[in-house]
CSV table of C-alpha atoms in Angstrom, one decimal:
chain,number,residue,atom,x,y,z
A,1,UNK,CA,-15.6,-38.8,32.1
A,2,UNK,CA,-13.3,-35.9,33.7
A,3,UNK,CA,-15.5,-32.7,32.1
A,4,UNK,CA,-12.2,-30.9,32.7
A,5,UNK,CA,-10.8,-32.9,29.7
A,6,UNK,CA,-10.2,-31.0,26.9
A,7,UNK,CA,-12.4,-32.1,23.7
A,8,UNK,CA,-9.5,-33.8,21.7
A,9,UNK,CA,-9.4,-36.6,25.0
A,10,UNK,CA,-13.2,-36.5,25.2
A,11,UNK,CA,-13.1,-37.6,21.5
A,12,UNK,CA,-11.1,-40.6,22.2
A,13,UNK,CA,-12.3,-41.4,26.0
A,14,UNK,CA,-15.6,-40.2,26.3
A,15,UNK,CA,-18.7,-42.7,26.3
A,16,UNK,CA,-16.7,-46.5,27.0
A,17,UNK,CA,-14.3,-47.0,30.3
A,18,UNK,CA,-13.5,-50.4,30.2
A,19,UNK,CA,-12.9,-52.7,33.1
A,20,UNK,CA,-9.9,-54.9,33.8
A,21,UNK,CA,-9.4,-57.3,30.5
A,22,UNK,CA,-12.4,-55.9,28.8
A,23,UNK,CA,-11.9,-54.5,25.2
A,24,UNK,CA,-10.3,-51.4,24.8
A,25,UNK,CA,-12.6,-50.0,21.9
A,26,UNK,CA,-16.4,-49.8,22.5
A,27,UNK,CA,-17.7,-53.4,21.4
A,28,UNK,CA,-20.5,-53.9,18.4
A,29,UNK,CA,-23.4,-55.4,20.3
A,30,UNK,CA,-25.0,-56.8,17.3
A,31,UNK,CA,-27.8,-58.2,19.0
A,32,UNK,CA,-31.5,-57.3,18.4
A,33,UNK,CA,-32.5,-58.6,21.9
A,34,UNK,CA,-30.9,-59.3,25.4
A,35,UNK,CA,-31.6,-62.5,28.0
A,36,UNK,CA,-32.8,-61.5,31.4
A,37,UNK,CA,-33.3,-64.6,34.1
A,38,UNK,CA,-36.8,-63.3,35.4
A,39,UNK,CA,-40.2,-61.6,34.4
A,40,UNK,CA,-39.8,-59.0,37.0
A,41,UNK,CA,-36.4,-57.7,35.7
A,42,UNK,CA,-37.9,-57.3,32.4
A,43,UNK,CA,-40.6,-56.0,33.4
A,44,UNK,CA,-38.9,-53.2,35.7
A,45,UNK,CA,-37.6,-52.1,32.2
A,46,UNK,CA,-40.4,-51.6,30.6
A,47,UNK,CA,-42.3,-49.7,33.3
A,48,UNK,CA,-38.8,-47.2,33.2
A,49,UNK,CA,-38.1,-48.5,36.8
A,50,UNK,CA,-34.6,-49.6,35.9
A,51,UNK,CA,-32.1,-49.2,33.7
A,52,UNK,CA,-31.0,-51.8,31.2
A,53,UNK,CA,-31.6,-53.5,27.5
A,54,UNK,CA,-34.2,-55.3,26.0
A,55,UNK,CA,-34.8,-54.5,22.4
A,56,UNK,CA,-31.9,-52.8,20.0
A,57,UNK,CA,-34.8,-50.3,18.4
A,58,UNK,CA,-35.3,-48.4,22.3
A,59,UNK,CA,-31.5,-48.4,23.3
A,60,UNK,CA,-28.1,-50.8,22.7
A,61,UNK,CA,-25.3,-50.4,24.6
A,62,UNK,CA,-22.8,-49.8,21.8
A,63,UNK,CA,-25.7,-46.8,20.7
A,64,UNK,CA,-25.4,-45.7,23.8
A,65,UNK,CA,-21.8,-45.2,24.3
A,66,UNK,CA,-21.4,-42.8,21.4
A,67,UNK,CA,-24.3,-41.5,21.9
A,68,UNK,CA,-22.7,-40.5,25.3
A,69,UNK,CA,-19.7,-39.7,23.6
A,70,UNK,CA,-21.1,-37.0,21.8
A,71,UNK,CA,-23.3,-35.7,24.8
A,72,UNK,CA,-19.6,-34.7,26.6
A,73,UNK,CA,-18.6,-33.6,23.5
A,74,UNK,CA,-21.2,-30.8,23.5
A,75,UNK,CA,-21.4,-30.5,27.1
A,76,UNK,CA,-24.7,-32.1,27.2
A,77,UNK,CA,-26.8,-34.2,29.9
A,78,UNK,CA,-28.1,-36.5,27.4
A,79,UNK,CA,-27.5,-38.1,23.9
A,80,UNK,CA,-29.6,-40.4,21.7
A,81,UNK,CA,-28.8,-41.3,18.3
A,82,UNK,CA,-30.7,-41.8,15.3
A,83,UNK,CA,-30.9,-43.5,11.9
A,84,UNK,CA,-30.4,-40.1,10.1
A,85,UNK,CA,-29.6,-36.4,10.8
A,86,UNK,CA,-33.2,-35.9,9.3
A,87,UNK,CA,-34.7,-38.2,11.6
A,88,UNK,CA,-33.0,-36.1,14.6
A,89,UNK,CA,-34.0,-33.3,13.5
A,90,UNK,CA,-38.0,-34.9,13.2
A,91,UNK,CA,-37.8,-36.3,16.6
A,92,UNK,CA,-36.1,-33.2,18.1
A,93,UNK,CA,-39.2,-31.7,17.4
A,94,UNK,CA,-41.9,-33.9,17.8
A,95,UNK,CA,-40.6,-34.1,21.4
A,96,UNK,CA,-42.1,-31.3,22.0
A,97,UNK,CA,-44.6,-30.3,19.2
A,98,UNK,CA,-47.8,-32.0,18.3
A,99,UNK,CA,-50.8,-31.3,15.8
A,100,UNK,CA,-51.9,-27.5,16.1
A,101,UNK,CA,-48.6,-26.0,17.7
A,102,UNK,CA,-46.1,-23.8,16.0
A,103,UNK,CA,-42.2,-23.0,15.3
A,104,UNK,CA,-39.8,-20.7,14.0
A,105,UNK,CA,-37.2,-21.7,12.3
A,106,UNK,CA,-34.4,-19.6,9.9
A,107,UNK,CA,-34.8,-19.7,6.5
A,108,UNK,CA,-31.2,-20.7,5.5
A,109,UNK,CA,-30.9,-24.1,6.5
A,110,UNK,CA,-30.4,-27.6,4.5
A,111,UNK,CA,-33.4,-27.8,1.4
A,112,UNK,CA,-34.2,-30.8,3.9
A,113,UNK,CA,-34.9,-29.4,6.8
A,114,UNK,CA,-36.4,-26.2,4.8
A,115,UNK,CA,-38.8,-29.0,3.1
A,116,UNK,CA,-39.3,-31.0,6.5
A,117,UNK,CA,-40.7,-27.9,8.2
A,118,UNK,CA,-42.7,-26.3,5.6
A,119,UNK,CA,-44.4,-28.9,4.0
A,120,UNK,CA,-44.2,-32.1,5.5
A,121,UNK,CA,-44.4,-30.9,9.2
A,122,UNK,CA,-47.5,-28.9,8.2
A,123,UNK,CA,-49.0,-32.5,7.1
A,124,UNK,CA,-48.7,-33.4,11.0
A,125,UNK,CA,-50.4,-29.9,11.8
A,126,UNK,CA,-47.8,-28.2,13.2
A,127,UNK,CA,-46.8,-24.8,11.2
A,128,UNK,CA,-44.0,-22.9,10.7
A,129,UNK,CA,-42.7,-19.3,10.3
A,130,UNK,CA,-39.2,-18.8,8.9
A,131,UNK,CA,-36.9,-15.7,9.0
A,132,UNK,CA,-33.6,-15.0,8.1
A,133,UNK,CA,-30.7,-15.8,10.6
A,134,UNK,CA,-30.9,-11.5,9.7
A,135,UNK,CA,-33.6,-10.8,10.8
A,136,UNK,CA,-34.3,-7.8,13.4
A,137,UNK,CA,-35.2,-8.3,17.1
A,138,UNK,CA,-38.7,-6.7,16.0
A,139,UNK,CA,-38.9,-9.1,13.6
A,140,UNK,CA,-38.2,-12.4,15.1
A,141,UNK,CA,-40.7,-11.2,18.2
A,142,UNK,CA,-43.2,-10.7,15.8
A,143,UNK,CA,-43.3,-14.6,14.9
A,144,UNK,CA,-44.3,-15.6,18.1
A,145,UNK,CA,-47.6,-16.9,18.6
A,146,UNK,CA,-49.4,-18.1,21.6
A,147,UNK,CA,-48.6,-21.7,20.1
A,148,UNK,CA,-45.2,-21.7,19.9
A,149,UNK,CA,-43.3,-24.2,21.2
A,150,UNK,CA,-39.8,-23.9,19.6
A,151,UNK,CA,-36.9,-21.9,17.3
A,152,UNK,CA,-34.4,-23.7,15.0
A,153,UNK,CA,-31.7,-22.7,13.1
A,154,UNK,CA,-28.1,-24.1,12.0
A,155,UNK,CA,-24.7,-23.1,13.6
A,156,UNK,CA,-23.3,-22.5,10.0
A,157,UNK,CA,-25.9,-23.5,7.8
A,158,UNK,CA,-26.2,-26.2,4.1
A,159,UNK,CA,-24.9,-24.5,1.9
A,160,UNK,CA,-25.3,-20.9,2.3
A,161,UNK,CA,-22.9,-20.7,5.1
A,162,UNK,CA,-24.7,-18.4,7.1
A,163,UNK,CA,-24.0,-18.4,10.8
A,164,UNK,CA,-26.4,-17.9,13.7
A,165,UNK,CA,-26.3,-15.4,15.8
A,166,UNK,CA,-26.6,-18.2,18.9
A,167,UNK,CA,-27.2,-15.8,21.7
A,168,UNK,CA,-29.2,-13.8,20.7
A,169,UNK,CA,-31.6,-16.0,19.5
A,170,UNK,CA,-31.5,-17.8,22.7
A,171,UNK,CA,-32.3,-14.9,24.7
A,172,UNK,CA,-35.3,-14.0,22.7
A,173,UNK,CA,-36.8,-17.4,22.4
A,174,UNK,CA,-36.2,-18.0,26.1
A,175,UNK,CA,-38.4,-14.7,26.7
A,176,UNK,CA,-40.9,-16.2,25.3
A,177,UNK,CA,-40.6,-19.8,27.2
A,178,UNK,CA,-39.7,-21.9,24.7
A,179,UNK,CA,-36.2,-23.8,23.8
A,180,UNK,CA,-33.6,-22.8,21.2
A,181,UNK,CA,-32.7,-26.1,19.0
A,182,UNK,CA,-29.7,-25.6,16.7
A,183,UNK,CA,-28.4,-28.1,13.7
A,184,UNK,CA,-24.3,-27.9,14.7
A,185,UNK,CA,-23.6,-30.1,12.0
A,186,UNK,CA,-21.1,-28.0,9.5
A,187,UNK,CA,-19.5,-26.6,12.4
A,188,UNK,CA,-19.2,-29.7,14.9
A,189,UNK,CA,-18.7,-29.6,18.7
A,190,UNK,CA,-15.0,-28.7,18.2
A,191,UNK,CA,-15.5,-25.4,16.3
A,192,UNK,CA,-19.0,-24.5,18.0
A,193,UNK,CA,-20.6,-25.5,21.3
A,194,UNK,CA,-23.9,-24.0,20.7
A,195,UNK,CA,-25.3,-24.6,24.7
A,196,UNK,CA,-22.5,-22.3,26.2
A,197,UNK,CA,-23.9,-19.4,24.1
A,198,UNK,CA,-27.4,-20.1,25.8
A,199,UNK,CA,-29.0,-23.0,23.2
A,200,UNK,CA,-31.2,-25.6,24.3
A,201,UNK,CA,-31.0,-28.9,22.2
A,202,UNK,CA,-28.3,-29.8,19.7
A,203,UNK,CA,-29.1,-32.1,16.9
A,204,UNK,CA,-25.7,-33.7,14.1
A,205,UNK,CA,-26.3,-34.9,11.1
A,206,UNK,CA,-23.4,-37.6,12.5
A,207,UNK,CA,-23.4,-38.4,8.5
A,208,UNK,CA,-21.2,-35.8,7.7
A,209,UNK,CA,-18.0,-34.9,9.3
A,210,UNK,CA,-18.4,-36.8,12.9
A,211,UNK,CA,-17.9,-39.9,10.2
A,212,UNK,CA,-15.8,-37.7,8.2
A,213,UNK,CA,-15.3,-41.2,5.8
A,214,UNK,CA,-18.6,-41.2,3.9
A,215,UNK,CA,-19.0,-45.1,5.5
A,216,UNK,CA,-22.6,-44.3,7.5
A,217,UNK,CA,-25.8,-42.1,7.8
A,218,UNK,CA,-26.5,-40.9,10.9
A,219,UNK,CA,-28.3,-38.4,13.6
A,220,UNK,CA,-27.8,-37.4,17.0
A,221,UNK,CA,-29.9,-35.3,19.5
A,222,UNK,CA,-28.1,-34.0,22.8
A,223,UNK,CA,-30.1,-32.1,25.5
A,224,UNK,CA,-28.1,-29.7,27.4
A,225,UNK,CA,-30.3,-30.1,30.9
A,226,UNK,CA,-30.9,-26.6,31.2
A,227,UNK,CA,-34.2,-25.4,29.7
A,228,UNK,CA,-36.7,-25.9,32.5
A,229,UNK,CA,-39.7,-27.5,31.2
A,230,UNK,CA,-41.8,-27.6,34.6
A,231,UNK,CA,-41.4,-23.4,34.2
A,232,UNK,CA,-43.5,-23.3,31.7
A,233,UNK,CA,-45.5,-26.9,32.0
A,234,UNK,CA,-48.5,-25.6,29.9
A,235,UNK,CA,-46.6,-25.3,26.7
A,236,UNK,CA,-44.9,-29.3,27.1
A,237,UNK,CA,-47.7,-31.1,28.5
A,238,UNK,CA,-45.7,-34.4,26.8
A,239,UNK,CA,-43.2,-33.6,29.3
A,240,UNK,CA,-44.8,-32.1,32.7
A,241,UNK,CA,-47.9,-34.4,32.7
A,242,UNK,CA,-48.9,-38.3,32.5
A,243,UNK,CA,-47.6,-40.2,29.8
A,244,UNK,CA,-51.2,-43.0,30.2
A,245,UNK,CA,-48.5,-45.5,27.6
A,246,UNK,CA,-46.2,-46.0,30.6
A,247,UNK,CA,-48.6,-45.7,33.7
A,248,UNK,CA,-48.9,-42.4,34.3
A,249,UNK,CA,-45.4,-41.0,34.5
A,250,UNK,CA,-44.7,-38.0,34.4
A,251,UNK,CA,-41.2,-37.2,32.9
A,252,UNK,CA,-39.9,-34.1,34.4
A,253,UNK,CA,-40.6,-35.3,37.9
A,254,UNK,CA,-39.2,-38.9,37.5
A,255,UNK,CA,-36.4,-37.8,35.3
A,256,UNK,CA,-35.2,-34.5,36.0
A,257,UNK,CA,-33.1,-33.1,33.3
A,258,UNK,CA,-32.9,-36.3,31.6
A,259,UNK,CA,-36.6,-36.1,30.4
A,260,UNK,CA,-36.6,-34.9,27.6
A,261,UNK,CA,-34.3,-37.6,25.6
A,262,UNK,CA,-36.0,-40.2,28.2
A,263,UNK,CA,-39.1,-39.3,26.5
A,264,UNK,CA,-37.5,-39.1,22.7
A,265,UNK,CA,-36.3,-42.7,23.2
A,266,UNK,CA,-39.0,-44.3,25.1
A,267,UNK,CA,-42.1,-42.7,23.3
A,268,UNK,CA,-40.4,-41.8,19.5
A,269,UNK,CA,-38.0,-44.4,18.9
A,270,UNK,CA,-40.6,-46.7,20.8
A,271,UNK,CA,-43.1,-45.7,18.1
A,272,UNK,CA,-41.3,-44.4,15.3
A,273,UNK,CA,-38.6,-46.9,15.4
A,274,UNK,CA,-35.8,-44.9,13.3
A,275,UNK,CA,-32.8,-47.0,15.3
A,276,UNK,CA,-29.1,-46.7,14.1
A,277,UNK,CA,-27.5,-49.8,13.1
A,278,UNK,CA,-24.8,-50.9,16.2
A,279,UNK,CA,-22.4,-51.3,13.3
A,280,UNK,CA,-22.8,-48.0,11.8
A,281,UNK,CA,-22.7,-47.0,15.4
A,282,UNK,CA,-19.3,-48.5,15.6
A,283,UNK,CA,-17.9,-46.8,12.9
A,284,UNK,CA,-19.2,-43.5,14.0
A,285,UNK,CA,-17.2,-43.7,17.3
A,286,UNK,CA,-14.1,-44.8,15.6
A,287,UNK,CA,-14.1,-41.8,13.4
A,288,UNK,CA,-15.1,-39.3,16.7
A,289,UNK,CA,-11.5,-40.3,17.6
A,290,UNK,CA,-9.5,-38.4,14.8
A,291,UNK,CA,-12.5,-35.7,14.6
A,292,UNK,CA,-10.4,-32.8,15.9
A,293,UNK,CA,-7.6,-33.3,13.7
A,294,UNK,CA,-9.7,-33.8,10.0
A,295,UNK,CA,-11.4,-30.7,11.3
A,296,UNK,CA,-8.6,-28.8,11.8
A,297,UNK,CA,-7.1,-29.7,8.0
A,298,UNK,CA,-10.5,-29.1,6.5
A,299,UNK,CA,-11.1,-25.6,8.0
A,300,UNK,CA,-7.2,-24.7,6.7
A,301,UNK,CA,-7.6,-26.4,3.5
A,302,UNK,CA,-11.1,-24.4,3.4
A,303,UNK,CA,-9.4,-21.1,4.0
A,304,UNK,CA,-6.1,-21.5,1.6
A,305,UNK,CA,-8.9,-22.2,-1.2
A,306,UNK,CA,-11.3,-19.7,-0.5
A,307,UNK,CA,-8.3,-17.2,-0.5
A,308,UNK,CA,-6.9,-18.9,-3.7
A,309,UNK,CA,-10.1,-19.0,-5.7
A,310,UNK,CA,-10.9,-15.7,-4.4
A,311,UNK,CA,-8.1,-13.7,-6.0
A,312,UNK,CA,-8.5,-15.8,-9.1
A,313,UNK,CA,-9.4,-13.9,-12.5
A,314,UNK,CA,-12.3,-16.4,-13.5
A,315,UNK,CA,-14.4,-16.2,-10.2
A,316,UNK,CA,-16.1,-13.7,-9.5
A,317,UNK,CA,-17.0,-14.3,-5.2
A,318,UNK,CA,-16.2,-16.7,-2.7
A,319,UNK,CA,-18.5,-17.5,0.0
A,320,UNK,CA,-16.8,-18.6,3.4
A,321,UNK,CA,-17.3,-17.2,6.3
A,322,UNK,CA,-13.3,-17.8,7.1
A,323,UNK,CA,-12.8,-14.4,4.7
A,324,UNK,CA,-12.4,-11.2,6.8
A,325,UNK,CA,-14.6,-9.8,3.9
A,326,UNK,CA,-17.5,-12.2,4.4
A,327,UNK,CA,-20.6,-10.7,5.5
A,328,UNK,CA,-20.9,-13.5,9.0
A,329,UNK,CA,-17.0,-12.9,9.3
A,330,UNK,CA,-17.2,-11.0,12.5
A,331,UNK,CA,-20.2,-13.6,14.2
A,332,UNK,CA,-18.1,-16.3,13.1
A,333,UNK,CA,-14.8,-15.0,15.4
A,334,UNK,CA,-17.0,-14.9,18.1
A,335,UNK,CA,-18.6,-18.2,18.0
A,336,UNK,CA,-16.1,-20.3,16.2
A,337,UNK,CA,-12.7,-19.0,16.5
A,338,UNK,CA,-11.0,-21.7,15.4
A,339,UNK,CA,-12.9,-21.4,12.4
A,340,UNK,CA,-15.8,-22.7,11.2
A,341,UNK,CA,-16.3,-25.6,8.7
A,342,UNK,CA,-14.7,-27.0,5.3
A,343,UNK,CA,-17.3,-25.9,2.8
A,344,UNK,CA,-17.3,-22.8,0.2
A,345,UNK,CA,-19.5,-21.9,-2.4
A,346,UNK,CA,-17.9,-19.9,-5.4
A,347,UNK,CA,-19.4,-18.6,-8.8
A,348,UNK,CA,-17.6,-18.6,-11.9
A,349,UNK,CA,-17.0,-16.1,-14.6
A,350,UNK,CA,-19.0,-17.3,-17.3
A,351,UNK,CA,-22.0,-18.8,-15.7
A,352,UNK,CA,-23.6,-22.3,-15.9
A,353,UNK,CA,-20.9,-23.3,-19.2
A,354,UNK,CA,-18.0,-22.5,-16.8
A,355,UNK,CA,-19.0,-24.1,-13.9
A,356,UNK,CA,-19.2,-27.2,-16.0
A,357,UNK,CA,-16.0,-27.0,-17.6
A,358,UNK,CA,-14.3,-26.3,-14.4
A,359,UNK,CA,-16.2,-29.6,-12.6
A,360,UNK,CA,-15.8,-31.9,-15.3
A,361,UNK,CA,-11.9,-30.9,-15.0
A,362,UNK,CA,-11.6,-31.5,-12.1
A,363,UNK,CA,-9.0,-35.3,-11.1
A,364,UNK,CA,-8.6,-34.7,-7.1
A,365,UNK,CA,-12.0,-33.7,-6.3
A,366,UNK,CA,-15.5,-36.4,-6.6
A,367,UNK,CA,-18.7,-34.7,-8.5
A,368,UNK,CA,-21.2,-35.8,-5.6
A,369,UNK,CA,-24.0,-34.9,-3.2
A,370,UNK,CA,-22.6,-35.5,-0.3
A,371,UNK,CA,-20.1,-33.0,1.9
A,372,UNK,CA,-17.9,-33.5,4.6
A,373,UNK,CA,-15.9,-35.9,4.4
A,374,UNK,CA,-12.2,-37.1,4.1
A,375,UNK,CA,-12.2,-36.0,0.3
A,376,UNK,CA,-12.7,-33.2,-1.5
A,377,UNK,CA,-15.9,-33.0,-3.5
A,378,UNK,CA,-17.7,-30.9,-5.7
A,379,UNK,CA,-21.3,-30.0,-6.9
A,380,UNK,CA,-22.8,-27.7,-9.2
A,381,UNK,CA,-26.2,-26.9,-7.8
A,382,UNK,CA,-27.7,-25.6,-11.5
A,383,UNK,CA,-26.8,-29.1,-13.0
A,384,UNK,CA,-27.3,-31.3,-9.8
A,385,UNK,CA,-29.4,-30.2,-6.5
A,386,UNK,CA,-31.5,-27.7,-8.9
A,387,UNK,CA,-31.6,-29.0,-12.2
A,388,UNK,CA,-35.1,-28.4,-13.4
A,389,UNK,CA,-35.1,-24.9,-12.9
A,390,UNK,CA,-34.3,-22.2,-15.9
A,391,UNK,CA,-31.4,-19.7,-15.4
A,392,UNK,CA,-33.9,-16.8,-14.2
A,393,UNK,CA,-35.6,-18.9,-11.3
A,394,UNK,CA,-32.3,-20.4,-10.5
A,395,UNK,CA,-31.4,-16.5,-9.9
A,396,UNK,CA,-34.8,-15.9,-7.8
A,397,UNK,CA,-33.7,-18.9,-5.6
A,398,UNK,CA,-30.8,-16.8,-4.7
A,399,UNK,CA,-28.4,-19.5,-6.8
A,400,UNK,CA,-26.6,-18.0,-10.0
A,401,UNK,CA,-26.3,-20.3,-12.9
A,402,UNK,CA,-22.1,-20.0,-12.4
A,403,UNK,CA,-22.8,-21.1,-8.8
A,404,UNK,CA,-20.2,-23.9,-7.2
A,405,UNK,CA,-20.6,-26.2,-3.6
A,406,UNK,CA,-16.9,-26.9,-2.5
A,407,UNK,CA,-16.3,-29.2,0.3
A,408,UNK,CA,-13.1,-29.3,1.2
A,409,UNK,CA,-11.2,-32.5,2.3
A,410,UNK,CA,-8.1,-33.2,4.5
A,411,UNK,CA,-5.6,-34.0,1.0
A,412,UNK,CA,-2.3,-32.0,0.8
A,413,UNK,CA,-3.7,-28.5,0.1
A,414,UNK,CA,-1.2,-27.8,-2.8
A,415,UNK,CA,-2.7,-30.7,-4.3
A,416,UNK,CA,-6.1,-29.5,-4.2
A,417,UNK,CA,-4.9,-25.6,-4.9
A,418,UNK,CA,-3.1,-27.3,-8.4
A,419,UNK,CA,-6.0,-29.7,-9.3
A,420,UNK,CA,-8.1,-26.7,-9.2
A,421,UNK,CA,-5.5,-24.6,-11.0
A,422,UNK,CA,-5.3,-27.0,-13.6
A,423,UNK,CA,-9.0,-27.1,-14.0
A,424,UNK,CA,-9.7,-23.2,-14.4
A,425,UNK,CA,-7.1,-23.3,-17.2
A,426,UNK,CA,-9.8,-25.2,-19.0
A,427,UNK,CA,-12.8,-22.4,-18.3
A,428,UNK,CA,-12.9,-20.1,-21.2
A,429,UNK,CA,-14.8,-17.1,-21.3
A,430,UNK,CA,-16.9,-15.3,-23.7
């Protein structure tokens, strides 16, 4: 693909160029397996000598064409898709971590991510030090160790909306040898292209608004080529010296900047097996094509709201970092000036009874987990994501009691403005 192409083209061209009389959308290869006429072309595959399919779990070529897709999409080298975002994010780091190593990672991410860091991570031995996206430059070289082998954080981050400051936390982990690995879920590669601003590895949760329908769960991981692993060889030994499960290779010298998802896919998918379905795969690439114009109506739709709720008598704060009062107003211009995602967080005048009453009010918008997609849905963390804890340590977890998730969808915004109208009418306070 043309990498002069702006990204609305690269959404619908990227990844599949057919051939005279083949089909015009990428095909489902629905196919566990693939017939080759002799053992030695097979076997070339196996030893990485040549390119080509033999089993759906390492690569398919339907996989592989988004997975492509989304690699121009972000300017990367390299794609591979997953079964999940979570299972991106695992593999993004086991790529390059292993029992006794460490990573830094910013405390306001996704309660998944927080939980797969901190606790299950730490099962596998590797340990974690997290820091607000905040944090001083004193502060964030303070949490390196000899061990470390990577820093994480989210472009705008589940659900606090933080945004990272990409740069600079590039140029401090790259000091220190290691890559910078950012989740650019919320913001997507049309709003934010983290590797321009000096980041390493992208992972998606493709679950969200790359699907944008609420049809598939998915996860992509996209190298950018540009973090030189052989600089700093003692730190990735996975990657700068023999790999005894395929003969000895070495990745970095046989692969050059494709090693690193080389390595993902033949060694962790091999192994770990979390393989996308080539149907869901299908869908996923069918939805990349209309991706720039739902994320242009849910960032508008996001700001009318925020504006809307925010001058209403019965909230008392909006949280979107589309506000010119918002705290990550400024940091969001610079990296996402066409702004930044569809999802607010608001709290209510009268607490955890008003939230309710408001939700349960609601006609347009869906009480439901998910955000990021087509329609508008809501959640009410106190009742929902956080339910078992008492209004005083819903307060310590930085979440008030009156708190609301908003995730905005692509319906008429004077729809969405009136449904929510309509609803506040019903919120009484005491």
């Amino acid at each position: 693909m043309n990498h002069t192409y702006h990204v609305e083209t690269k959404c619908v061209h990227s990844g599949w160029n057919p051939e005279n009389g083949e089909a015009r959308q990428i095909p489902i290869y629905q196919s566990t397996t693939f017939k080759y006429n002799s053992t030695d072309e097979m076997g070339k595959l196996f030893d990485l000598e040549s390119n080509g399919y033999f089993y759906t779990r390492l690569q398919n070529p339907t996989n592989d064409a988004v997975a492509s897709r989304i690699a121009d999409l972000e300017g990367g080298v390299a794609a591979m898709l997953t079964s999940s975002g979570q299972a991106a994010i695992l593999f993004a780091i086991l790529n390059i971590c292993e029992a006794g190593d460490h990573m830094i990672c910013a405390s306001e991410i996704y309660g998944g991510t927080l939980n797969l860091a901190g606790v299950t991570l730490k099962k596998f031995g590797i340990n974690c030090t997290f820091l607000s996206v905040d944090c001083t430059d004193e502060e964030l070289l303070a949490a390196f160790r000899p061990n470390t082998k990577l820093v994480f954080g989210e472009s705008v981050s589940n659900p606090a909306l933080a945004v990272l400051d990409i740069e600079r936390f590039a140029h401090i982990a790259h000091e220190h040898g290691v890559p910078l690995i950012v989740d650019n879920t919320f913001a997507t590669p049309i709003n934010c292209q983290p590797f321009k601003w000096g980041a390493d590895i992208v992972v998606h949760s493709t679950t969200k608004y790359m699907d944008g329908h609420a049809t598939q769960v998915g996860g992509c991981i996209v190298d950018s080529g540009n973090f030189d692993w052989e600089a700093h060889s003692e730190k990735f030994p996975g990657l700068t010296t023999p790999d005894l499960s395929y003969h000895g290779i070495i990745y970095t010298k046989k692969f050059g900047k494709l090693a690193y998802i080389t390595k993902a896919t033949s060694q962790l998918m091999r192994d770990l097996g979390a393989t996308p379905s080539p149907f869901n795969t299908f869908l996923l690439g069918m939805s990349l094509e209309s991706l720039p114009l739902r994320i242009e109506r849910h960032c508008s739709n996001a700001l009318a709201i925020a504006n809307f709720l925010q001058n209403h008598d019965k909230v008392s704060y909006v949280n979107y970092p589309g506000l010119s009062g918002n705290k990550y107003y400024e940091r969001a211009k610079k990296y996402m000036p066409k702004g930044t995602c569809g999802v607010i967080s608001a709290e209510l005048k009268g607490g955890r009874e008003a939230a309710v009453q408001f939700l349960d009010h609601l006609q347009l918008a869906s009480i439901a987990t998910h955000v990021a997609d087509a329609k508008t849905c809501v959640l009410h963390p106190a009742s929902h994501t956080h339910r078992q804890l008492t209004d005083e340590q819903l307060v310590s977890a930085g979440i008030s009691p009156g708190l609301v998730r908003l995730s905005i969808g692509i319906e008429h915004v004077d729809d969405l403005i009136a449904d929510m109208e309509q609803a506040l009418s019903y919120v009484t306070l005491i």
